[in-house]
Each structure stands twice: as structure tokens, then as C-alpha cells.
Amino acid sequence: MVYKANEQRYDNMKVRRAGNSGLQLPALSFGTWHSFGDDANFQDSEKIMLAAFDRGIFSFDLANNYGPGSGAAERMFGQVYRRDLKPYRDELIITTKAGFHMWPGVYGNFSSKKTLVAALDRSLQRMGLDYVDIYYSHRFDPNTRLEETAEALDGLVKAGKALYIGISNYDGPQTAKMIELFKELHTPFVVNQSSYNMLNRDPENDGTLQTLADNHDGLVAYGPLAEGLLTDKYLNGIPDDIHLHFTNSFILDKGEAAAVKKLNQLNDLAQNRNQTLAQMATAWLLHDPTVTSVVTGASKVEHLEDNLKALDNLDFTADELAEIDRIVKD
């Protein structure tokens, strides 16, 4: 059966611009970090990706190392793209990244020119694309000059393999230096994708958000729910074997009881807003105009629907924002 997209797919989606660039993204982007690896069921993956597009989520976030199994998520997406989404290519924002472990040897990591060029060629082949819309350096490379990384990314735009450039997991000072280099090269840099949520305020604390705002660029937030902590799943306790992303590991530094107390206080505030904790966590990110999009994952349509409900109430009072800060920073 030939897929035909929902004709009302854009009726309810909020679209946000990355600073003063021409890049616009849906408030929610579809992430493929988990659940789209070699062991994933194709029909289930296809169903959720198409459900996302039918609801106005036209941005798909990938990376060379997403899977599990390097390249697996890109291969899965490529199958769905070739089979269903190719007629809609001009509507789609398809993004990928290179920098975390991708293949054996010294060039399968970080952000040298050889790594970035080779990785994008692999990505394009796996997905069946002529170009990606945003290509990211996935992480700062301490052993490679930033000039080399910036020039490599700029060259890939000039080669027609990427339309826009992003960086990911770069802190405030690193972001500022890259922006300076991109301006010298006239590279269409648009966003930094960073781990950011109500509990993890690193992009605020290290100057990333302010640097992006000052330069009229955007932030794409990943990890909005802190691996599920900002849901109702752990309100009665957090198991010892929970796997937190390295950017969120500090959350348990003061002990499980202190973290659970904060989660319940935040949940009470969310209920007063007629939202779930997860919906409030997503809405909180989007109250800042510098945040262009929030990357959310979903393996079931009902999870996708719950995520989208966050967009029904993005407004916060000054008192609500102050209370969230008080709870988190206590």
C-alpha cells in the first residue's frame, strides 16, 4: 500500500525559526537515538515515523552512531525514506552527526576533516540521500584544531552535501569560537544541539544559550526528560540500575531521596498546569525562544501523542518559572 501523508499534517504543529536564519523546525523533532537499531522491528519503526510526519513532525534527527549498531538507525530511516517519504523530501529536515564511535580505527571518532567527510558519505549512502539538511560535528575534538573542523564542515556545504551546519555537545566558549570561525568562512551555521532539561542547566550555566542568543542562532535540546526521570515513572523511587546519560548523571549526586522529592514537587506543579510532568518538562524548554526544537523519541504512537500535548500549553507565569528554579536548584 502506497503511503499518502495526512493533508492536515501542518494544521496544529508549532514551527520555530533558528535565530534569524532561514531554517525552521517543528517544535518537536523526531529522535532516533534509541529503539531504531539492528534489533528493531521495521514495521513498528515505519509506523511511528510516519505517524510523526502525519502530525507535522517534519524533522528527523539521526547520527552515525545511533542504533544500537553504528549506522543502524540511518539504515532503518533510509528504508522508510525510500519506501514512503521520498516524495516529501522537500518538506523534510533530515539531520545527522559524526563524532562518537562509528567504525574501528583512529578515524572512527571525533571531528577531523577525514572523519567528518567519510562519515557524511556513509550517512548519505545509508539513507539514500543526495544531501542532509543539517550536518553536525557531534562533539568537541580536543586533539584537532577547531579551524580544521570548521573548514571541513564548510567544505561539505560547498560540496552540496549539507545545507546547514550544526555542532553538538560544545560548551559555551567552544560554541563562541566555532561561531567566530563560521562567520569568517560564511558557513550557514544554525544550531547547537545540547543536552538540556529542567534538571540539567549546563547550557545556561556555561554560556551556551546566551552565546547562541547573542549571535541569533538556535539551540536544539536533546534529553528533555532526563532518561525518563522527568516523567511519572520514578515518583515513588529510582532504581539503582537506571542508566543516565553522562550529562545527567549528577542528578543523583545528593542521593535518590532528594531527587525523588524534587520530581514530586515538579509533578505537583505540572498537575496544577493540567499537564503531566513530561509535558511540562518539554513545554519549559520551549518557553525560551532560543530553543528552536526539542528532540523527543517515541516507540509507540500513544507516546508520540502524549509528547505533542505539551505544545498545547507553552506559557509559564513568572511565579511558575521561579518555582521550578527553586525546586531544581534547592
CSV table of C-alpha atoms in Angstrom, one decimal:
chain,number,residue,atom,x,y,z
A,1,MET,CA,0.0,0.0,0.0
A,2,VAL,CA,1.4,3.4,-1.0
A,3,TYR,CA,1.8,5.8,1.8
A,4,LYS,CA,0.0,9.2,1.5
A,5,ALA,CA,0.7,11.8,4.1
A,6,ASN,CA,-2.1,13.4,6.1
A,7,GLU,CA,-3.2,16.5,4.3
A,8,GLN,CA,-3.8,18.3,7.7
A,9,ARG,CA,-0.3,17.5,9.0
A,10,TYR,CA,0.7,21.1,9.5
A,11,ASP,CA,-2.5,22.4,10.9
A,12,ASN,CA,-1.5,22.1,14.6
A,13,MET,CA,2.3,21.9,14.6
A,14,LYS,CA,4.1,24.9,16.0
A,15,VAL,CA,7.1,25.9,13.9
A,16,ARG,CA,10.1,27.8,15.2
A,17,ARG,CA,12.9,29.6,13.4
A,18,ALA,CA,16.6,29.1,14.3
A,19,GLY,CA,17.6,32.7,15.2
A,20,ASN,CA,17.4,34.9,12.1
A,21,SER,CA,18.4,32.1,9.7
A,22,GLY,CA,16.1,30.6,7.0
A,23,LEU,CA,16.0,27.3,8.9
A,24,GLN,CA,12.6,26.5,10.5
A,25,LEU,CA,11.9,23.4,12.6
A,26,PRO,CA,8.9,21.9,14.2
A,27,ALA,CA,8.8,22.5,18.0
A,28,LEU,CA,9.3,18.7,18.4
A,29,SER,CA,11.8,16.8,16.3
A,30,PHE,CA,11.7,13.0,16.0
A,31,GLY,CA,14.8,11.4,17.6
A,32,THR,CA,16.2,8.0,16.6
A,33,TRP,CA,18.8,7.6,19.4
A,34,HIS,CA,17.1,4.6,20.9
A,35,SER,CA,14.7,1.9,19.5
A,36,PHE,CA,15.8,2.0,15.9
A,37,GLY,CA,18.8,-0.4,15.9
A,38,ASP,CA,19.5,-3.7,14.2
A,39,ASP,CA,17.1,-5.5,16.5
A,40,ALA,CA,14.2,-3.1,15.8
A,41,ASN,CA,11.1,-4.3,14.0
A,42,PHE,CA,10.8,-2.5,10.7
A,43,GLN,CA,7.0,-2.3,10.6
A,44,ASP,CA,6.9,-0.8,14.1
A,45,SER,CA,9.6,1.8,13.2
A,46,GLU,CA,7.9,2.7,9.9
A,47,LYS,CA,4.6,3.1,11.7
A,48,ILE,CA,5.9,5.6,14.3
A,49,MET,CA,8.0,7.6,11.8
A,50,LEU,CA,5.0,8.0,9.5
A,51,ALA,CA,2.7,8.8,12.4
A,52,ALA,CA,5.2,11.6,13.4
A,53,PHE,CA,5.2,13.1,9.9
A,54,ASP,CA,1.4,12.9,9.7
A,55,ARG,CA,1.3,15.0,12.8
A,56,GLY,CA,3.6,17.7,11.5
A,57,ILE,CA,6.9,16.5,12.8
A,58,PHE,CA,9.0,17.0,9.7
A,59,SER,CA,12.4,16.9,11.3
A,60,PHE,CA,14.2,13.6,11.8
A,61,ASP,CA,17.3,13.6,14.0
A,62,LEU,CA,19.9,10.9,13.3
A,63,ALA,CA,23.6,10.2,13.8
A,64,ASN,CA,26.3,7.8,12.5
A,65,ASN,CA,26.4,6.0,15.9
A,66,TYR,CA,22.7,5.7,16.6
A,67,GLY,CA,21.4,2.2,16.7
A,68,PRO,CA,22.4,0.2,18.6
A,69,GLY,CA,24.9,-0.8,16.0
A,70,SER,CA,26.7,2.1,14.3
A,71,GLY,CA,24.7,3.2,11.2
A,72,ALA,CA,21.6,1.1,12.1
A,73,ALA,CA,19.3,4.0,12.7
A,74,GLU,CA,20.3,5.6,9.5
A,75,ARG,CA,19.7,2.3,7.6
A,76,MET,CA,16.3,2.0,9.2
A,77,PHE,CA,15.4,5.6,8.4
A,78,GLY,CA,16.7,5.1,4.8
A,79,GLN,CA,14.3,2.2,4.3
A,80,VAL,CA,11.4,4.2,5.5
A,81,TYR,CA,12.5,7.2,3.4
A,82,ARG,CA,12.9,5.2,0.2
A,83,ARG,CA,9.6,3.3,0.7
A,84,ASP,CA,7.4,6.1,2.0
A,85,LEU,CA,8.9,9.6,2.5
A,86,LYS,CA,10.9,10.3,-0.7
A,87,PRO,CA,8.0,12.1,-2.4
A,88,TYR,CA,8.1,14.5,0.5
A,89,ARG,CA,11.8,15.2,0.5
A,90,ASP,CA,11.4,19.0,0.0
A,91,GLU,CA,9.3,19.2,3.2
A,92,LEU,CA,11.7,17.2,5.4
A,93,ILE,CA,14.6,18.3,7.6
A,94,ILE,CA,16.9,15.3,7.8
A,95,THR,CA,19.9,15.7,10.1
A,96,THR,CA,22.8,13.6,11.1
A,97,LYS,CA,26.0,13.8,13.1
A,98,ALA,CA,29.5,12.4,13.3
A,99,GLY,CA,31.9,12.3,16.2
A,100,PHE,CA,31.1,9.4,18.6
A,101,HIS,CA,32.4,5.9,17.8
A,102,MET,CA,31.4,5.0,14.2
A,103,TRP,CA,33.9,2.4,12.9
A,104,PRO,CA,37.2,0.9,14.0
A,105,GLY,CA,40.5,2.8,13.9
A,106,VAL,CA,41.6,6.3,14.7
A,107,TYR,CA,39.2,8.0,12.2
A,108,GLY,CA,36.0,6.5,13.6
A,109,ASN,CA,35.8,9.1,16.3
A,110,PHE,CA,35.8,12.9,16.8
A,111,SER,CA,36.0,15.7,14.2
A,112,SER,CA,39.0,15.6,11.9
A,113,LYS,CA,38.4,16.5,8.3
A,114,LYS,CA,38.8,12.9,7.1
A,115,THR,CA,36.3,11.7,9.8
A,116,LEU,CA,33.7,14.2,9.0
A,117,VAL,CA,33.9,13.8,5.2
A,118,ALA,CA,33.9,10.0,5.4
A,119,ALA,CA,31.1,9.8,7.9
A,120,LEU,CA,28.8,12.0,5.8
A,121,ASP,CA,29.4,9.9,2.7
A,122,ARG,CA,28.4,6.8,4.7
A,123,SER,CA,25.3,8.6,6.0
A,124,LEU,CA,24.1,9.7,2.6
A,125,GLN,CA,24.6,6.2,1.2
A,126,ARG,CA,22.8,4.5,4.1
A,127,MET,CA,19.8,6.9,3.9
A,128,GLY,CA,19.7,7.2,0.1
A,129,LEU,CA,20.1,11.0,0.1
A,130,ASP,CA,21.9,13.5,-2.0
A,131,TYR,CA,22.3,15.8,0.9
A,132,VAL,CA,21.3,16.3,4.6
A,133,ASP,CA,19.7,19.5,5.8
A,134,ILE,CA,21.9,19.8,8.9
A,135,TYR,CA,25.2,18.1,9.5
A,136,TYR,CA,26.6,18.2,13.0
A,137,SER,CA,30.0,17.8,14.5
A,138,HIS,CA,28.8,15.6,17.3
A,139,ARG,CA,31.3,16.5,19.9
A,140,PHE,CA,34.3,18.8,20.5
A,141,ASP,CA,37.6,17.2,19.5
A,142,PRO,CA,40.4,18.2,21.9
A,143,ASN,CA,43.1,17.0,19.6
A,144,THR,CA,42.0,18.7,16.4
A,145,ARG,CA,42.2,22.5,15.7
A,146,LEU,CA,38.7,24.0,15.6
A,147,GLU,CA,39.8,25.6,12.3
A,148,GLU,CA,40.1,22.2,10.7
A,149,THR,CA,36.7,21.1,11.9
A,150,ALA,CA,35.0,24.3,10.8
A,151,GLU,CA,36.7,24.3,7.4
A,152,ALA,CA,35.7,20.6,6.9
A,153,LEU,CA,32.1,21.4,7.7
A,154,ASP,CA,32.1,24.5,5.5
A,155,GLY,CA,33.6,22.4,2.6
A,156,LEU,CA,30.8,19.9,2.9
A,157,VAL,CA,28.2,22.7,2.4
A,158,LYS,CA,30.2,23.9,-0.6
A,159,ALA,CA,30.2,20.4,-2.0
A,160,GLY,CA,26.4,20.3,-1.8
A,161,LYS,CA,26.3,17.5,0.8
A,162,ALA,CA,24.7,19.6,3.5
A,163,LEU,CA,22.6,22.7,3.5
A,164,TYR,CA,23.2,23.9,7.1
A,165,ILE,CA,25.8,23.2,9.8
A,166,GLY,CA,25.4,22.4,13.4
A,167,ILE,CA,27.5,21.5,16.4
A,168,SER,CA,26.6,19.2,19.3
A,169,ASN,CA,27.8,18.9,22.9
A,170,TYR,CA,30.0,22.0,22.5
A,171,ASP,CA,30.1,24.2,25.6
A,172,GLY,CA,29.7,28.0,25.7
A,173,PRO,CA,33.3,29.0,25.0
A,174,GLN,CA,33.7,26.3,22.3
A,175,THR,CA,30.4,27.4,20.7
A,176,ALA,CA,31.6,31.1,20.7
A,177,LYS,CA,34.9,30.1,18.9
A,178,MET,CA,33.1,28.0,16.3
A,179,ILE,CA,30.6,30.7,15.6
A,180,GLU,CA,33.5,33.1,15.1
A,181,LEU,CA,35.2,30.7,12.6
A,182,PHE,CA,31.9,30.1,10.8
A,183,LYS,CA,31.3,33.8,10.4
A,184,GLU,CA,34.8,34.2,8.8
A,185,LEU,CA,34.0,31.3,6.4
A,186,HIS,CA,30.4,32.5,5.7
A,187,THR,CA,29.3,29.0,6.7
A,188,PRO,CA,25.5,28.6,7.3
A,189,PHE,CA,25.8,27.6,10.9
A,190,VAL,CA,22.4,27.4,12.6
A,191,VAL,CA,22.2,25.4,15.8
A,192,ASN,CA,24.0,23.8,18.7
A,193,GLN,CA,22.3,20.5,19.8
A,194,SER,CA,22.8,20.1,23.6
A,195,SER,CA,21.6,18.0,26.5
A,196,TYR,CA,19.2,20.4,28.3
A,197,ASN,CA,16.3,19.9,30.6
A,198,MET,CA,14.7,21.3,33.8
A,199,LEU,CA,17.3,19.4,35.9
A,200,ASN,CA,20.3,19.8,33.7
A,201,ARG,CA,21.0,23.5,33.2
A,202,ASP,CA,24.5,23.2,31.7
A,203,PRO,CA,23.7,25.2,28.5
A,204,GLU,CA,22.5,28.1,30.8
A,205,ASN,CA,25.4,27.8,33.2
A,206,ASP,CA,28.3,27.6,30.7
A,207,GLY,CA,27.1,30.4,28.4
A,208,THR,CA,25.9,28.3,25.5
A,209,LEU,CA,22.3,29.6,25.5
A,210,GLN,CA,23.4,33.2,25.8
A,211,THR,CA,26.1,32.9,23.1
A,212,LEU,CA,23.6,31.4,20.7
A,213,ALA,CA,21.0,34.1,21.5
A,214,ASP,CA,23.6,36.9,21.1
A,215,ASN,CA,24.5,35.6,17.6
A,216,HIS,CA,20.9,34.9,16.5
A,217,ASP,CA,21.4,31.2,16.4
A,218,GLY,CA,19.3,28.4,17.9
A,219,LEU,CA,19.6,25.6,20.4
A,220,VAL,CA,18.1,22.1,19.8
A,221,ALA,CA,17.6,20.4,23.1
A,222,TYR,CA,18.0,16.6,23.5
A,223,GLY,CA,17.3,14.6,26.6
A,224,PRO,CA,14.3,16.7,27.6
A,225,LEU,CA,13.1,14.1,30.0
A,226,ALA,CA,16.5,13.1,31.5
A,227,GLU,CA,16.1,9.4,30.5
A,228,GLY,CA,12.6,9.3,32.0
A,229,LEU,CA,13.3,11.0,35.3
A,230,LEU,CA,11.1,13.8,34.3
A,231,THR,CA,8.0,11.6,33.9
A,232,ASP,CA,5.8,9.9,36.4
A,233,LYS,CA,7.8,6.7,36.2
A,234,TYR,CA,10.1,7.4,39.2
A,235,LEU,CA,7.9,9.4,41.6
A,236,ASN,CA,8.0,6.5,44.1
A,237,GLY,CA,11.7,5.7,43.7
A,238,ILE,CA,14.6,5.5,41.3
A,239,PRO,CA,16.2,2.0,40.8
A,240,ASP,CA,19.9,1.6,41.3
A,241,ASP,CA,20.4,0.3,37.8
A,242,ILE,CA,19.0,3.3,36.0
A,243,HIS,CA,21.1,4.3,33.0
A,244,LEU,CA,21.5,8.1,32.9
A,245,HIS,CA,23.2,9.9,30.0
A,246,PHE,CA,26.6,11.3,31.1
A,247,THR,CA,25.2,14.8,31.1
A,248,ASN,CA,22.5,13.9,33.6
A,249,SER,CA,24.5,11.7,35.9
A,250,PHE,CA,24.9,14.5,38.5
A,251,ILE,CA,21.2,14.4,39.2
A,252,LEU,CA,21.6,11.6,41.8
A,253,ASP,CA,24.7,13.2,43.5
A,254,LYS,CA,22.6,14.2,46.6
A,255,GLY,CA,21.0,10.8,46.8
A,256,GLU,CA,17.9,9.1,45.5
A,257,ALA,CA,15.6,10.5,48.2
A,258,ALA,CA,16.5,14.1,47.4
A,259,ALA,CA,16.0,13.5,43.6
A,260,VAL,CA,12.6,11.9,44.2
A,261,LYS,CA,11.5,14.8,46.3
A,262,LYS,CA,12.3,17.2,43.5
A,263,LEU,CA,10.5,15.1,41.0
A,264,ASN,CA,7.3,15.0,43.1
A,265,GLN,CA,7.4,18.8,43.7
A,266,LEU,CA,7.8,19.3,39.9
A,267,ASN,CA,4.9,16.9,39.3
A,268,ASP,CA,2.6,18.8,41.6
A,269,LEU,CA,3.4,22.0,39.7
A,270,ALA,CA,2.7,20.2,36.4
A,271,GLN,CA,-0.7,18.9,37.7
A,272,ASN,CA,-1.6,22.5,38.6
A,273,ARG,CA,-1.0,23.3,34.9
A,274,ASN,CA,-3.1,20.4,33.8
A,275,GLN,CA,0.0,18.7,32.3
A,276,THR,CA,1.9,15.6,33.0
A,277,LEU,CA,5.5,16.1,34.3
A,278,ALA,CA,6.8,15.1,30.9
A,279,GLN,CA,4.6,17.6,29.1
A,280,MET,CA,5.6,20.4,31.4
A,281,ALA,CA,9.3,19.5,31.0
A,282,THR,CA,9.0,19.8,27.3
A,283,ALA,CA,7.0,23.0,27.4
A,284,TRP,CA,9.5,24.5,29.8
A,285,LEU,CA,12.3,24.1,27.3
A,286,LEU,CA,10.2,25.8,24.6
A,287,HIS,CA,9.4,28.8,26.7
A,288,ASP,CA,12.8,30.1,25.7
A,289,PRO,CA,12.8,31.5,22.2
A,290,THR,CA,16.4,30.5,21.6
A,291,VAL,CA,15.3,26.8,21.8
A,292,THR,CA,14.3,26.0,18.2
A,293,SER,CA,13.3,22.4,18.7
A,294,VAL,CA,13.2,19.6,21.3
A,295,VAL,CA,14.3,16.1,20.2
A,296,THR,CA,11.9,13.5,21.5
A,297,GLY,CA,11.9,9.8,21.0
A,298,ALA,CA,8.8,7.6,20.7
A,299,SER,CA,8.4,3.9,20.1
A,300,LYS,CA,4.6,3.9,20.2
A,301,VAL,CA,2.0,6.2,18.7
A,302,GLU,CA,0.4,6.9,22.1
A,303,HIS,CA,3.8,8.1,23.4
A,304,LEU,CA,4.0,10.4,20.4
A,305,GLU,CA,0.5,11.8,21.1
A,306,ASP,CA,1.5,12.5,24.8
A,307,ASN,CA,4.6,14.3,23.7
A,308,LEU,CA,2.6,16.5,21.3
A,309,LYS,CA,0.2,17.5,24.0
A,310,ALA,CA,3.0,19.5,25.6
A,311,LEU,CA,2.5,22.1,22.8
A,312,ASP,CA,-1.0,22.9,24.0
A,313,ASN,CA,0.4,25.0,26.9
A,314,LEU,CA,3.8,26.6,26.4
A,315,ASP,CA,3.1,29.7,28.6
A,316,PHE,CA,4.5,30.0,32.1
A,317,THR,CA,3.9,32.7,34.6
A,318,ALA,CA,6.9,34.3,36.3
A,319,ASP,CA,5.9,32.6,39.5
A,320,GLU,CA,5.9,29.2,37.9
A,321,LEU,CA,9.3,29.7,36.4
A,322,ALA,CA,10.6,30.9,39.7
A,323,GLU,CA,9.2,27.9,41.5
A,324,ILE,CA,10.7,25.5,39.0
A,325,ASP,CA,14.1,27.1,39.6
A,326,ARG,CA,13.6,27.0,43.3
A,327,ILE,CA,12.8,23.3,43.3
A,328,VAL,CA,15.6,22.4,40.9
A,329,LYS,CA,18.3,24.5,42.5
A,330,ASP,CA,17.4,23.8,46.1
